[in-house]
């Protein structure tokens, strides 16, 4: 489940037909992706056809499937070792495990040009300084809010500090509006609060070190929990938030925001697409959609401009033919990334495509992302499922009032020590 | 289920063997063609032929997974790559030392005993009532049995929506008559969540109990009822002295099914709460799914599944030995 929803369109559709993984011969490339709705599906078919035309003799077998189906099938593919030639990686600890098992091809040499062009965003897909996947869409987490409800409560500017956030919460409650929806049933939405507080409380060095050393002794991690506690203490969440799902159905956290029942929600760049899928008119919040970054934390070592985020990258299976690397390079080319941006399929990583994003909300996020000194990969992805899962569990317990900021650090450290 | 299939498939074969033995003793061939020795080989092959499909399926889908889970439980393994990191009993130590798992075991046993204490009397009472000739009996039986026929996932989603805090039908109804509802909803309050799940499970599975008991009551001979009535026994006395005692084997079987079902409880919990809030409704099955498929701790999940298997096996054997034995004895 870990932040697996880095997709813009989660509306259900049938999974792809063929289940064949890497085809035997060198001229057939299997490519799995999760853009199974238009315009993404058609666009990628076109991309594959263009690639085939430019590389005579090469056949690209495109398999488009719903995101959850793809994740399940990929897991089975990793278990059997029969991995599709080109597939999606979320980076972090998960990728490191795949690298360790010898399933992913090192792209550092073959795609050095593309890696340079993408710049800092590739960091989440590097293991020991080698790059194993090329991120094609990287988004950031922040508060999506209902501008109309903020106005109704008399809040003129989105909160920029923690005090302003708690003040806004009180104002909204005073106006009879539930301030925040939270899908703590899925745990990661609750964990995002803690992650972001840690990004604000800890310096970049501390966080970078923690990802590799799995050492959480720096006091800023406890401070992060304390900041989250001040938010929890204002009781801002929708009733029953402990079992509320993140984004499935109208009663999910996203659904509550989309239907105007709460004022805001902390979640990823995919939110507008999710909300569109959850409203009858397909508009989501429409023109009432607003976004503001996670507020600054007083006395925090972190840069208030730094963001928490994550994304998807194209990876090549270890056994794949060389043509698969060419396909991935083509997918990151100015041409394909621009088309990707024009179709509002995500937040492109190739700077050449930045101007092509038409959706205003996505364009704003892109600006925020590119202005950020660094984008911290979601901790659960960065630390891998085992440590990240233990961390999310402990954070969810804090939201239920059954864990202290120190407990979160202790339990994460314990899970990390068991990994060593 | 698979084991039952295997037994039924094997039964005709067993009968054939016995007949062959009888022939050997009398020294006569039934058909007078072929020698007895060749006949026996052929019959053994026949047995093998008919039993093989069932045995293959059982080996593939029951025996192999059980052994592979047991093997997994001794390794640290993330779900791909070779299984090489042997850790001995460490996974078992972690599972048994994990509060979330021990709480999950407690939750399973709460459901086991609550099911028997609540659903048994309730199901029995309904079965006795529905066994009388009352108006609309067919309709009432259907109403009680429908939840059981409904797929568990669908029932779970329906109840999840009914139980929504504030907007859900149940809370709307309760508040409209002035009944206090919990601030975080029934499923969102840690102290109430397990009880709420149990109520939904009772709604779902009462139908099975009633159905089984009604079927059992059909087996109570009418003559006994008539004789008792002639002797001037009241309806209540007839039920207490005749119907319920004669229903005892059915009740014991139901208890067994209910116990095993409660130990394996997964679907309803997964849909209603996912094990939350604050791990208040975890079961052994939700624990092993969240450790295995969600966190890629397949060794831990393997160890948890072995513990679940052993608990289930021990309880099944104990129940068979202590309670069900008299039923099987009576048959023999």
XYZ file of C-alpha atoms in Angstrom:
752
model
C 0.000 0.000 0.000
C 2.905 2.284 0.719
C 2.151 5.439 -1.240
C 1.433 3.160 -4.087
C -1.010 5.615 -5.494
C 1.382 7.767 -7.400
C -1.021 7.703 -10.260
C -3.143 10.464 -11.566
C -5.989 8.313 -12.665
C -7.082 5.592 -10.319
C -10.495 5.005 -11.844
C -10.918 1.283 -12.261
C -10.673 -0.435 -15.565
C -9.797 -3.893 -16.646
C -6.240 -5.041 -16.355
C -4.208 -5.659 -19.486
C -4.896 -8.851 -21.334
C -1.545 -10.494 -21.801
C 0.392 -11.649 -18.784
C 3.505 -12.529 -20.705
C 6.671 -11.127 -19.216
C 9.939 -10.770 -21.087
C 9.639 -12.345 -24.486
C 12.487 -14.622 -25.389
C 13.972 -12.906 -28.424
C 16.032 -9.746 -28.558
C 13.657 -7.905 -30.818
C 10.559 -7.980 -28.665
C 10.309 -5.673 -25.659
C 7.593 -6.058 -23.054
C 6.555 -2.768 -21.478
C 4.203 -2.601 -18.492
C 2.630 0.690 -17.492
C -0.371 1.858 -15.468
C -1.851 4.524 -17.755
C -4.866 2.430 -18.580
C -7.201 5.376 -19.150
C -7.316 7.871 -21.967
C -5.492 9.955 -22.938
C -2.487 8.178 -21.381
C -3.258 4.758 -22.823
C -3.535 5.970 -26.398
C -0.537 8.240 -25.996
C 1.726 5.395 -24.893
C 0.483 3.222 -27.764
C 1.508 5.991 -30.120
C 4.894 6.300 -28.386
C 5.480 2.570 -28.821
C 4.512 2.744 -32.491
C 6.876 5.689 -33.053
C 9.683 3.795 -31.352
C 9.054 0.743 -33.531
C 9.134 2.914 -36.644
C 12.464 4.459 -35.604
C 13.951 1.051 -34.739
C 13.050 -1.326 -37.551
C 12.774 -4.929 -36.470
C 11.955 -4.125 -32.855
C 8.504 -4.937 -31.528
C 7.157 -3.326 -28.365
C 4.502 -5.296 -26.557
C 2.634 -2.700 -24.476
C 0.644 -3.913 -21.493
C -1.519 -1.243 -19.858
C -3.130 -2.170 -16.559
C -4.788 -0.635 -13.535
C -2.245 0.481 -10.977
C -3.121 -2.070 -8.283
C -3.117 -4.889 -10.848
C 0.278 -3.805 -12.063
C 1.716 -3.756 -8.557
C 0.401 -7.268 -7.874
C 1.667 -8.624 -11.173
C 5.063 -7.022 -10.716
C 5.367 -8.624 -7.306
C 4.666 -12.017 -8.846
C 7.126 -11.236 -11.642
C 9.883 -10.459 -9.129
C 9.175 -13.688 -7.266
C 9.441 -15.761 -10.413
C 12.377 -13.738 -11.740
C 10.522 -13.291 -15.027
C 10.442 -9.482 -14.989
C 9.032 -7.439 -17.923
C 11.742 -5.683 -19.941
C 10.553 -2.164 -19.106
C 8.551 -1.551 -15.961
C 7.915 0.996 -13.167
C 10.027 1.391 -10.041
C 9.094 3.577 -7.074
C 12.677 3.835 -5.880
C 14.108 3.733 -2.359
C 14.484 0.552 -0.356
C 12.248 -1.426 -2.668
C 14.531 -0.707 -5.626
C 17.599 -1.454 -3.507
C 16.169 -4.909 -2.764
C 15.548 -5.563 -6.441
C 19.087 -4.432 -7.228
C 20.475 -6.714 -4.549
C 18.542 -9.638 -6.032
C 20.101 -8.846 -9.419
C 16.808 -8.087 -11.149
C 17.434 -4.530 -12.387
C 19.835 -3.272 -14.996
C 22.314 -0.506 -14.163
C 21.589 2.456 -16.447
C 24.348 4.785 -15.192
C 26.518 4.381 -18.298
C 23.963 3.737 -21.017
C 21.684 6.638 -20.083
C 24.197 9.095 -18.630
C 22.925 11.895 -20.873
C 19.328 11.506 -19.682
C 20.461 11.214 -16.065
C 22.309 14.523 -16.299
C 19.306 16.179 -17.846
C 16.868 15.004 -15.153
C 19.215 16.214 -12.426
C 18.512 15.830 -8.699
C 15.278 13.896 -9.106
C 17.135 10.673 -9.920
C 18.530 10.513 -6.370
C 15.637 8.327 -5.203
C 16.508 5.732 -7.846
C 20.216 5.470 -7.119
C 21.822 2.687 -5.136
C 25.443 3.189 -4.158
C 25.828 5.999 -6.714
C 24.576 3.892 -9.596
C 21.312 4.815 -11.306
C 18.900 1.950 -11.883
C 15.788 3.735 -13.169
C 14.866 7.026 -14.806
C 12.083 8.958 -13.052
C 9.520 10.243 -15.551
C 7.143 11.851 -13.069
C 7.951 13.215 -9.638
C 5.343 14.954 -7.519
C 5.201 16.552 -4.102
C 2.854 16.176 -1.154
C 0.974 19.151 0.251
C -2.372 20.370 1.524
C -5.121 20.361 -1.084
C -7.876 22.665 0.116
C -11.317 23.927 -0.715
C -10.909 27.652 -1.394
C -14.634 28.269 -0.951
C -14.735 26.761 2.540
C -11.614 28.685 3.563
C -13.295 31.872 2.371
C -16.511 30.997 4.155
C -14.574 30.636 7.410
C -12.831 33.950 6.753
C -9.326 32.588 6.161
C -7.689 34.875 3.633
C -4.198 33.387 3.214
C -3.250 29.711 3.434
C -1.304 28.947 6.642
C 2.483 29.166 6.325
C 3.519 28.159 9.840
C 2.357 25.564 12.324
C 0.710 28.237 14.488
C -1.178 29.541 11.498
C -2.277 26.011 10.665
C -3.639 25.363 14.168
C -5.279 28.802 14.099
C -6.918 27.981 10.762
C -8.131 24.678 12.199
C -9.782 26.483 15.114
C -11.345 29.045 12.779
C -12.775 26.323 10.549
C -14.141 24.438 13.533
C -15.683 27.666 14.787
C -17.438 28.024 11.444
C -18.826 24.500 11.791
C -16.566 23.051 9.107
C -14.594 19.833 9.613
C -11.041 21.081 8.954
C -9.132 18.037 7.683
C -9.935 14.626 6.251
C -7.471 11.849 6.959
C -7.429 8.285 5.647
C -5.597 6.816 8.625
C -7.140 3.418 7.849
C -4.503 3.091 5.132
C -1.811 4.384 7.520
C 0.392 6.161 4.949
C -1.802 9.284 4.828
C -1.223 9.692 8.575
C 2.457 8.911 8.129
C 2.802 11.762 5.637
C 2.247 14.214 8.492
C 5.166 12.757 10.406
C 7.398 12.536 7.325
C 6.757 16.168 6.485
C 7.304 17.284 10.055
C 10.623 15.412 9.916
C 11.546 17.148 6.643
C 10.907 20.472 8.422
C 12.562 19.495 11.708
C 15.637 17.669 10.392
C 18.420 18.972 8.216
C 18.932 17.429 4.793
C 22.153 15.774 5.971
C 20.438 14.034 8.856
C 17.734 12.674 6.557
C 20.181 11.566 3.863
C 22.242 9.772 6.499
C 19.206 8.130 8.062
C 18.195 6.562 4.743
C 21.491 4.720 4.455
C 22.521 4.229 8.091
C 18.983 3.602 9.413
C 19.953 5.585 12.484
C 17.179 7.636 14.039
C 18.914 8.925 17.163
C 18.898 12.595 16.096
C 16.501 14.509 18.385
C 14.795 16.075 15.367
C 12.868 12.820 14.803
C 11.255 13.144 18.230
C 10.581 16.815 17.508
C 8.777 15.752 14.335
C 6.447 13.593 16.412
C 5.818 16.468 18.804
C 4.849 18.771 15.942
C 2.420 16.140 14.678
C 1.024 15.821 18.211
C 0.122 19.526 18.282
C -1.926 19.021 15.112
C -3.594 15.873 16.504
C -4.417 17.719 19.738
C -6.566 20.235 17.880
C -8.814 17.290 16.849
C -9.113 18.509 13.271
C -9.995 15.230 11.535
C -13.202 13.789 10.131
C -15.089 11.507 12.544
C -13.912 7.904 12.303
C -10.661 8.926 10.592
C -8.817 5.975 12.153
C -10.589 3.576 9.798
C -11.234 5.975 6.903
C -9.638 4.757 3.665
C -7.388 7.132 1.732
C -9.076 7.362 -1.626
C -11.571 4.581 -2.291
C -15.161 5.748 -2.490
C -17.065 8.879 -1.545
C -16.553 8.313 2.181
C -12.768 8.134 1.829
C -10.546 11.047 2.799
C -10.300 12.176 -0.834
C -14.021 11.692 -1.293
C -14.792 13.909 1.701
C -12.646 16.698 0.264
C -14.069 16.235 -3.230
C -17.649 16.511 -1.982
C -16.981 19.613 0.090
C -17.417 17.974 3.492
C -13.981 18.938 4.785
C -11.761 21.930 4.108
C -8.416 20.269 3.375
C -6.349 17.106 3.102
C -2.614 16.403 3.110
C -1.849 14.196 0.139
C 0.065 13.769 -3.091
C 0.034 15.337 -6.529
C -2.435 12.713 -7.779
C -5.281 14.190 -5.716
C -7.074 16.210 -8.462
C -7.287 13.087 -10.633
C -8.552 11.005 -7.705
C -11.164 13.618 -6.787
C -12.367 13.785 -10.385
C -12.935 10.041 -10.280
C -14.914 10.345 -7.034
C -17.397 13.009 -8.116
C -20.400 12.442 -10.345
C -19.658 15.348 -12.662
C -16.029 14.242 -12.967
C -14.801 17.674 -11.922
C -13.579 16.985 -8.383
C -13.297 20.318 -6.595
C -12.947 22.054 -9.952
C -12.209 25.747 -9.662
C -12.335 25.560 -5.852
C -9.126 23.500 -5.782
C -6.282 25.135 -3.859
C -2.885 23.910 -2.743
C -0.410 25.041 -0.089
C 2.824 23.448 1.115
C 3.299 21.856 4.531
C 3.854 24.744 6.977
C 7.203 25.658 8.492
C 8.102 24.290 11.910
C 9.479 26.686 14.503
C 13.079 25.905 15.394
C 13.285 23.233 12.725
C 16.599 22.560 11.003
C 14.895 21.741 7.737
C 14.458 24.066 4.795
C 10.816 25.240 4.602
C 11.173 25.046 0.809
C 12.117 21.357 0.879
C 9.312 19.039 -0.132
C 8.222 15.495 0.486
C 7.380 13.570 -2.611
C 7.934 10.633 -4.826
C 7.255 9.380 -8.251
C 7.619 6.724 -10.843
C 10.593 5.728 -12.907
C 11.198 3.443 -15.850
C 13.494 0.551 -15.075
C 14.956 -2.144 -17.309
C 15.110 -5.785 -16.286
C 18.584 -7.293 -15.938
C 17.892 -9.833 -18.669
C 16.255 -7.391 -21.100
C 17.653 -6.765 -24.587
C 19.561 -3.530 -25.237
C 16.643 -2.173 -27.211
C 14.774 -1.889 -23.901
C 17.325 0.668 -22.697
C 16.763 2.613 -25.905
C 13.030 2.584 -25.255
C 13.523 3.996 -21.753
C 15.822 6.690 -23.089
C 13.210 7.530 -25.688
C 10.543 7.730 -22.966
C 12.615 10.401 -21.196
C 13.306 12.343 -24.417
C 12.135 15.947 -24.794
C 9.554 14.818 -27.306
C 7.873 12.075 -25.248
C 8.057 13.994 -21.953
C 6.451 17.033 -23.600
C 3.603 14.868 -24.871
C 3.344 13.329 -21.404
C 3.018 16.814 -19.911
C 0.540 18.019 -22.551
C -1.725 15.099 -21.702
C -1.529 15.989 -17.972
C -0.290 12.508 -17.189
C 2.007 13.680 -14.396
C 4.786 16.070 -13.494
C 7.562 15.600 -16.070
C 11.168 15.411 -14.919
C 12.741 16.503 -18.179
C 13.083 20.313 -17.870
C 12.295 20.687 -21.568
C 8.726 19.564 -20.866
C 8.071 21.853 -17.884
C 6.287 24.500 -19.931
C 3.900 22.015 -21.500
C 1.835 21.210 -18.388
C -1.596 22.711 -18.951
C -3.463 21.818 -15.746
C -3.080 24.860 -13.435
C -2.854 22.794 -10.245
C -0.154 20.554 -11.695
C 1.700 23.542 -13.119
C 1.785 25.121 -9.649
C 3.120 21.908 -8.130
C 5.770 21.706 -10.798
C 6.966 25.196 -9.853
C 7.074 24.269 -6.171
C 8.948 21.067 -6.948
C 11.521 22.751 -9.141
C 12.034 25.536 -6.596
C 12.670 23.004 -3.815
C 16.288 22.574 -2.723
C 15.568 18.846 -2.595
C 12.592 16.484 -2.664
C 12.659 13.891 0.113
C 11.345 10.526 -1.085
C 8.452 9.223 1.060
C 10.127 7.573 4.018
C 8.238 4.294 3.699
C 9.427 3.963 0.109
C 12.928 5.126 0.988
C 13.329 2.695 3.906
C 11.622 -0.213 2.180
C 8.408 -2.033 3.046
C 9.642 -3.658 6.230
C 11.023 -0.642 8.108
C 8.603 1.756 6.418
C 5.663 -0.443 7.401
C 6.732 -0.544 11.047
C 7.180 3.237 10.975
C 3.715 3.778 9.482
C 2.152 1.474 12.074
C 3.733 3.405 14.920
C 2.644 6.748 13.456
C -0.917 5.460 12.990
C -0.884 4.478 16.684
C 0.103 8.036 17.588
C -2.968 9.301 15.743
C -5.033 6.823 17.790
C -3.493 8.259 20.961
C -1.589 5.052 21.700
C 1.998 6.018 20.899
C 4.251 8.905 21.910
C 6.744 10.673 19.622
C 9.491 8.630 21.312
C 7.632 5.356 20.612
C 7.684 6.095 16.879
C 11.443 6.556 16.884
C 11.948 3.452 19.059
C 9.767 1.190 16.950
C 11.275 2.397 13.690
C 14.748 1.892 15.098
C 13.829 -1.587 16.283
C 12.533 -2.578 12.842
C 15.633 -1.060 11.257
C 17.935 -2.988 13.586
C 16.162 -6.214 12.685
C 16.882 -5.466 9.032
C 20.602 -5.172 9.540
C -12.701 -29.498 2.056
C -10.131 -31.041 -0.203
C -9.440 -33.787 2.288
C -13.136 -34.681 2.324
C -13.088 -34.910 -1.431
C -10.128 -37.233 -1.272
C -11.854 -39.480 1.233
C -15.028 -39.785 -0.804
C -13.028 -40.588 -3.875
C -11.111 -43.232 -1.973
C -14.167 -44.914 -0.466
C -15.357 -46.907 -3.476
C -11.806 -48.087 -3.911
C -11.686 -49.265 -0.322
C -14.846 -51.260 -0.917
C -13.307 -52.878 -3.958
C -10.267 -53.923 -1.987
C -12.376 -55.502 0.674
C -14.256 -57.509 -1.894
C -11.000 -58.676 -3.407
C -9.811 -59.846 -0.007
C -13.018 -61.762 0.472
C -12.486 -63.499 -2.834
C -9.007 -64.519 -1.898
C -10.230 -66.049 1.319
C -12.896 -68.129 -0.409
C -10.492 -68.920 -3.203
C -13.067 -68.303 -5.877
C -12.975 -65.844 -8.684
C -16.105 -63.773 -9.041
C -16.196 -63.773 -12.802
C -14.169 -66.889 -13.337
C -11.872 -65.112 -15.789
C -8.275 -64.129 -15.066
C -6.244 -65.035 -12.033
C -6.925 -63.400 -8.675
C -3.412 -61.892 -8.523
C -3.765 -60.007 -11.793
C -7.203 -58.933 -10.774
C -5.839 -57.368 -7.635
C -3.154 -55.458 -9.473
C -5.747 -54.145 -11.860
C -7.965 -53.069 -9.028
C -5.108 -51.327 -7.310
C -4.408 -49.472 -10.517
C -8.050 -48.557 -10.688
C -7.887 -47.155 -7.191
C -4.813 -45.221 -8.057
C -6.445 -43.917 -11.203
C -9.489 -42.593 -9.397
C -7.700 -41.264 -6.367
C -4.792 -39.674 -8.196
C -6.544 -36.483 -9.369
C -7.793 -35.694 -5.873
C -4.426 -36.511 -4.330
C -2.586 -34.413 -6.894
C -4.819 -31.423 -6.241
C -4.451 -31.861 -2.522
C -0.678 -32.170 -2.755
C -0.479 -29.126 -4.989
C -2.844 -26.812 -3.146
C -2.726 -28.055 0.451
C 0.382 -30.042 1.234
C 2.865 -28.053 -0.832
C 1.787 -24.595 0.453
C 1.832 -25.852 4.039
C 5.371 -27.127 3.656
C 6.593 -24.109 1.742
C 5.185 -21.794 4.445
C 6.905 -23.913 7.078
C 10.156 -23.733 5.153
C 9.785 -19.968 4.652
C 9.389 -19.494 8.386
C 13.031 -20.448 8.973
C 14.425 -17.882 6.537
C 14.616 -14.156 6.214
C 13.183 -13.623 2.763
C 11.711 -10.630 0.978
C 9.664 -12.514 -1.547
C 12.109 -12.708 -4.437
C 15.570 -13.956 -5.108
C 16.946 -17.161 -3.609
C 15.904 -18.142 -0.080
C 19.315 -18.375 1.573
C 19.307 -16.364 4.791
C 18.583 -19.126 7.325
C 17.656 -17.652 10.725
C 16.474 -20.716 12.639
C 13.675 -19.982 15.070
C 14.221 -16.219 15.093
C 11.029 -15.525 13.112
C 9.004 -17.515 15.659
C 10.568 -15.575 18.520
C 9.667 -12.306 16.812
C 6.118 -13.357 16.058
C 5.454 -14.590 19.592
C 7.110 -11.522 21.119
C 5.093 -9.156 18.932
C 2.232 -7.594 20.894
C 0.282 -7.129 17.701
C 0.343 -10.890 17.084
C -0.471 -11.929 20.652
C -3.329 -9.408 20.650
C -4.480 -10.895 17.364
C -4.585 -14.362 18.961
C -6.659 -12.927 21.812
C -9.040 -11.317 19.297
C -9.428 -14.661 17.516
C -10.309 -16.400 20.765
C -12.707 -13.637 21.758
C -14.522 -14.268 18.476
C -14.392 -18.072 18.977
C -16.027 -17.916 22.410
C -18.367 -15.017 21.710
C -19.659 -16.857 18.634
C -20.489 -19.935 20.637
C -21.917 -18.045 23.608
C -24.074 -15.691 21.545
C -24.810 -17.388 18.247
C -25.579 -20.813 19.704
C -28.469 -19.771 21.982
C -29.714 -17.265 19.438
C -29.543 -19.715 16.544
C -31.159 -22.455 18.610
C -34.010 -20.214 19.708
C -34.660 -19.072 16.143
C -34.490 -22.627 14.813
C -36.981 -23.863 17.421
C -39.313 -20.989 16.640
C -39.031 -21.378 12.891
C -39.685 -25.104 13.246
C -43.226 -24.315 14.425
C -46.044 -23.842 12.003
C -46.285 -20.074 11.993
C -47.508 -17.690 9.327
C -44.788 -16.471 6.948
C -42.372 -19.166 8.056
C -40.800 -19.515 4.627
C -40.265 -15.773 4.396
C -38.764 -15.580 7.880
C -36.417 -18.463 7.144
C -35.302 -16.736 3.944
C -34.690 -13.429 5.729
C -32.478 -15.107 8.286
C -30.635 -17.166 5.719
C -30.010 -14.459 3.096
C -27.006 -12.855 4.861
C -25.212 -16.186 4.837
C -25.675 -16.557 1.080
C -24.389 -13.044 0.442
C -20.690 -12.903 -0.438
C -18.665 -11.878 2.593
C -16.993 -9.000 0.770
C -20.313 -7.550 -0.360
C -21.786 -7.866 3.123
C -18.667 -6.181 4.480
C -18.867 -3.238 2.104
C -22.585 -2.775 2.833
C -21.967 -2.751 6.587
C -18.985 -0.474 6.174
C -21.271 2.081 4.548
C -24.073 1.536 7.092
C -21.593 2.101 9.913
C -20.110 5.320 8.522
C -19.800 7.893 11.273
C -22.434 10.676 11.061
C -23.577 10.010 7.510
C -24.162 6.244 7.845
C -27.694 4.897 8.044
C -27.179 3.265 11.417
C -25.947 6.387 13.163
C -28.622 8.510 11.509
C -31.279 6.143 12.838
C -29.770 5.930 16.313
C -29.352 9.698 16.691
C -32.885 10.320 15.446
C -34.236 8.340 18.412
C -31.808 10.028 20.772
C -29.449 7.098 21.225
C -25.895 8.274 21.895
C -23.343 7.315 19.243
C -19.573 7.234 19.756
C -17.662 10.321 18.651
C -15.452 8.414 16.199
C -18.130 6.021 14.992
C -18.534 2.339 15.895
C -15.654 1.114 13.773
C -13.360 4.056 14.551
C -13.419 3.630 18.328
C -10.798 1.079 19.429
C -12.889 -0.146 22.371
C -15.970 -0.816 20.247
C -14.490 -1.965 16.964
C -14.098 -5.679 17.779
C -17.608 -5.863 19.251
C -18.968 -4.145 16.139
C -17.194 -6.604 13.884
C -18.634 -9.427 15.986
C -22.181 -8.085 15.596
C -21.752 -8.011 11.822
C -20.324 -11.550 11.879
C -23.306 -12.725 13.926
C -25.692 -11.138 11.428
C -23.787 -12.899 8.656
C -23.409 -16.366 10.155
C -26.551 -16.804 12.250
C -28.267 -18.059 9.111
C -25.913 -21.015 8.863
C -26.552 -21.999 12.481
C -30.309 -21.743 12.014
C -30.165 -23.726 8.791
C -28.128 -26.526 10.332
C -30.301 -26.660 13.441
C -33.488 -26.703 11.363
C -32.097 -29.574 9.325
C -31.181 -31.358 12.553
C -34.682 -30.827 13.913
C -36.149 -32.560 10.850
C -34.346 -35.649 12.070
C -36.247 -35.677 15.362
C -38.955 -38.365 14.893
C -42.546 -37.108 15.023
C -43.533 -40.083 17.186
C -41.470 -38.667 20.037
C -43.318 -35.375 19.810
C -46.648 -37.159 19.685
C -45.784 -39.441 22.557
C -44.682 -36.495 24.638
C -47.847 -34.598 23.814
C -49.957 -37.609 24.791
C -48.131 -37.599 28.078
C -49.147 -33.969 28.503
C -45.756 -32.357 27.983
C -45.811 -28.631 27.260
C -44.171 -27.159 24.119
C -41.335 -25.941 26.256
C -40.810 -29.370 27.823
C -40.839 -31.052 24.436
C -38.118 -28.730 23.196
C -35.998 -29.013 26.284
C -36.264 -32.752 26.864
C -36.555 -34.037 23.304
C -35.605 -31.632 20.534
C -32.471 -30.075 22.005
C -30.905 -33.338 23.272
C -31.530 -35.004 19.913
C -30.033 -31.962 18.222
C -26.821 -32.238 20.221
C -24.714 -33.884 17.469
C -25.690 -31.078 15.060
C -24.863 -28.473 17.697
C -21.461 -30.036 18.295
C -20.718 -30.035 14.574
C -21.807 -26.403 14.262
C -19.574 -25.420 17.181
C -16.661 -27.041 15.406
C -17.331 -25.198 12.142
C -17.805 -21.927 13.993
C -14.571 -22.395 15.919
C -12.509 -23.076 12.803
C -14.148 -20.190 10.963
C -13.412 -17.805 13.836
C -9.769 -18.837 13.960
C -9.381 -18.173 10.259
C -11.341 -14.901 10.355
C -10.072 -12.520 7.700
C -12.404 -11.099 5.029
C -14.895 -9.254 7.209
C -12.202 -7.690 9.385
C -10.120 -6.705 6.383
C -13.021 -4.848 4.802
C -14.537 -3.276 7.896
C -11.395 -2.119 9.679
C -8.289 -3.580 8.056
C -7.256 -4.647 11.565
C -7.499 -1.124 12.979
C -8.156 1.219 14.668
C -4.916 0.979 16.622
C -4.743 -2.797 15.973
C -7.970 -3.290 17.919
C -9.365 -5.850 15.470
C -6.322 -7.658 14.100
C -6.621 -11.409 13.684
C -3.896 -13.951 13.018
C -4.854 -13.955 9.331
C -4.743 -10.152 8.954
C -1.392 -10.152 10.749
C 0.168 -12.611 8.362
C -1.217 -10.830 5.307
C 0.068 -7.452 6.451
C 3.482 -8.894 7.331
C 3.718 -10.988 4.187
C 2.287 -9.231 1.191
C 2.403 -5.660 2.517
C 5.748 -5.604 4.265
C 7.561 -8.360 2.405
C 8.519 -10.064 5.681
C 7.671 -13.455 4.255
C 9.616 -15.309 6.944
C 7.607 -13.643 9.707
C 4.381 -14.283 7.817
C 5.427 -17.912 7.362
C 6.059 -18.286 11.077
C 2.710 -16.651 11.896
C 0.911 -18.986 9.510
C 2.569 -22.015 11.073
C 1.450 -20.806 14.514
C -2.072 -20.297 13.168
C -1.992 -23.788 11.650
C -0.793 -25.359 14.903
C -3.422 -23.577 16.993
C -6.148 -24.595 14.563
C -4.864 -28.151 14.362
C -4.531 -28.535 18.126
C -8.016 -27.191 18.717
C -9.504 -29.383 16.001
C -7.838 -32.509 17.376
C -8.774 -31.650 20.950
C -12.363 -31.004 19.972
C -12.513 -34.205 17.987
C -11.105 -36.134 20.914
C -13.113 -34.543 23.707
C -16.405 -33.630 22.129
C -17.028 -35.158 18.735
C -15.805 -38.610 19.704
C -19.109 -39.685 21.125
C -20.853 -38.852 17.860
C -18.483 -40.943 15.787
C -18.643 -43.747 18.355
C -22.409 -43.808 18.177
C -22.155 -44.196 14.410
C -19.837 -47.173 14.683
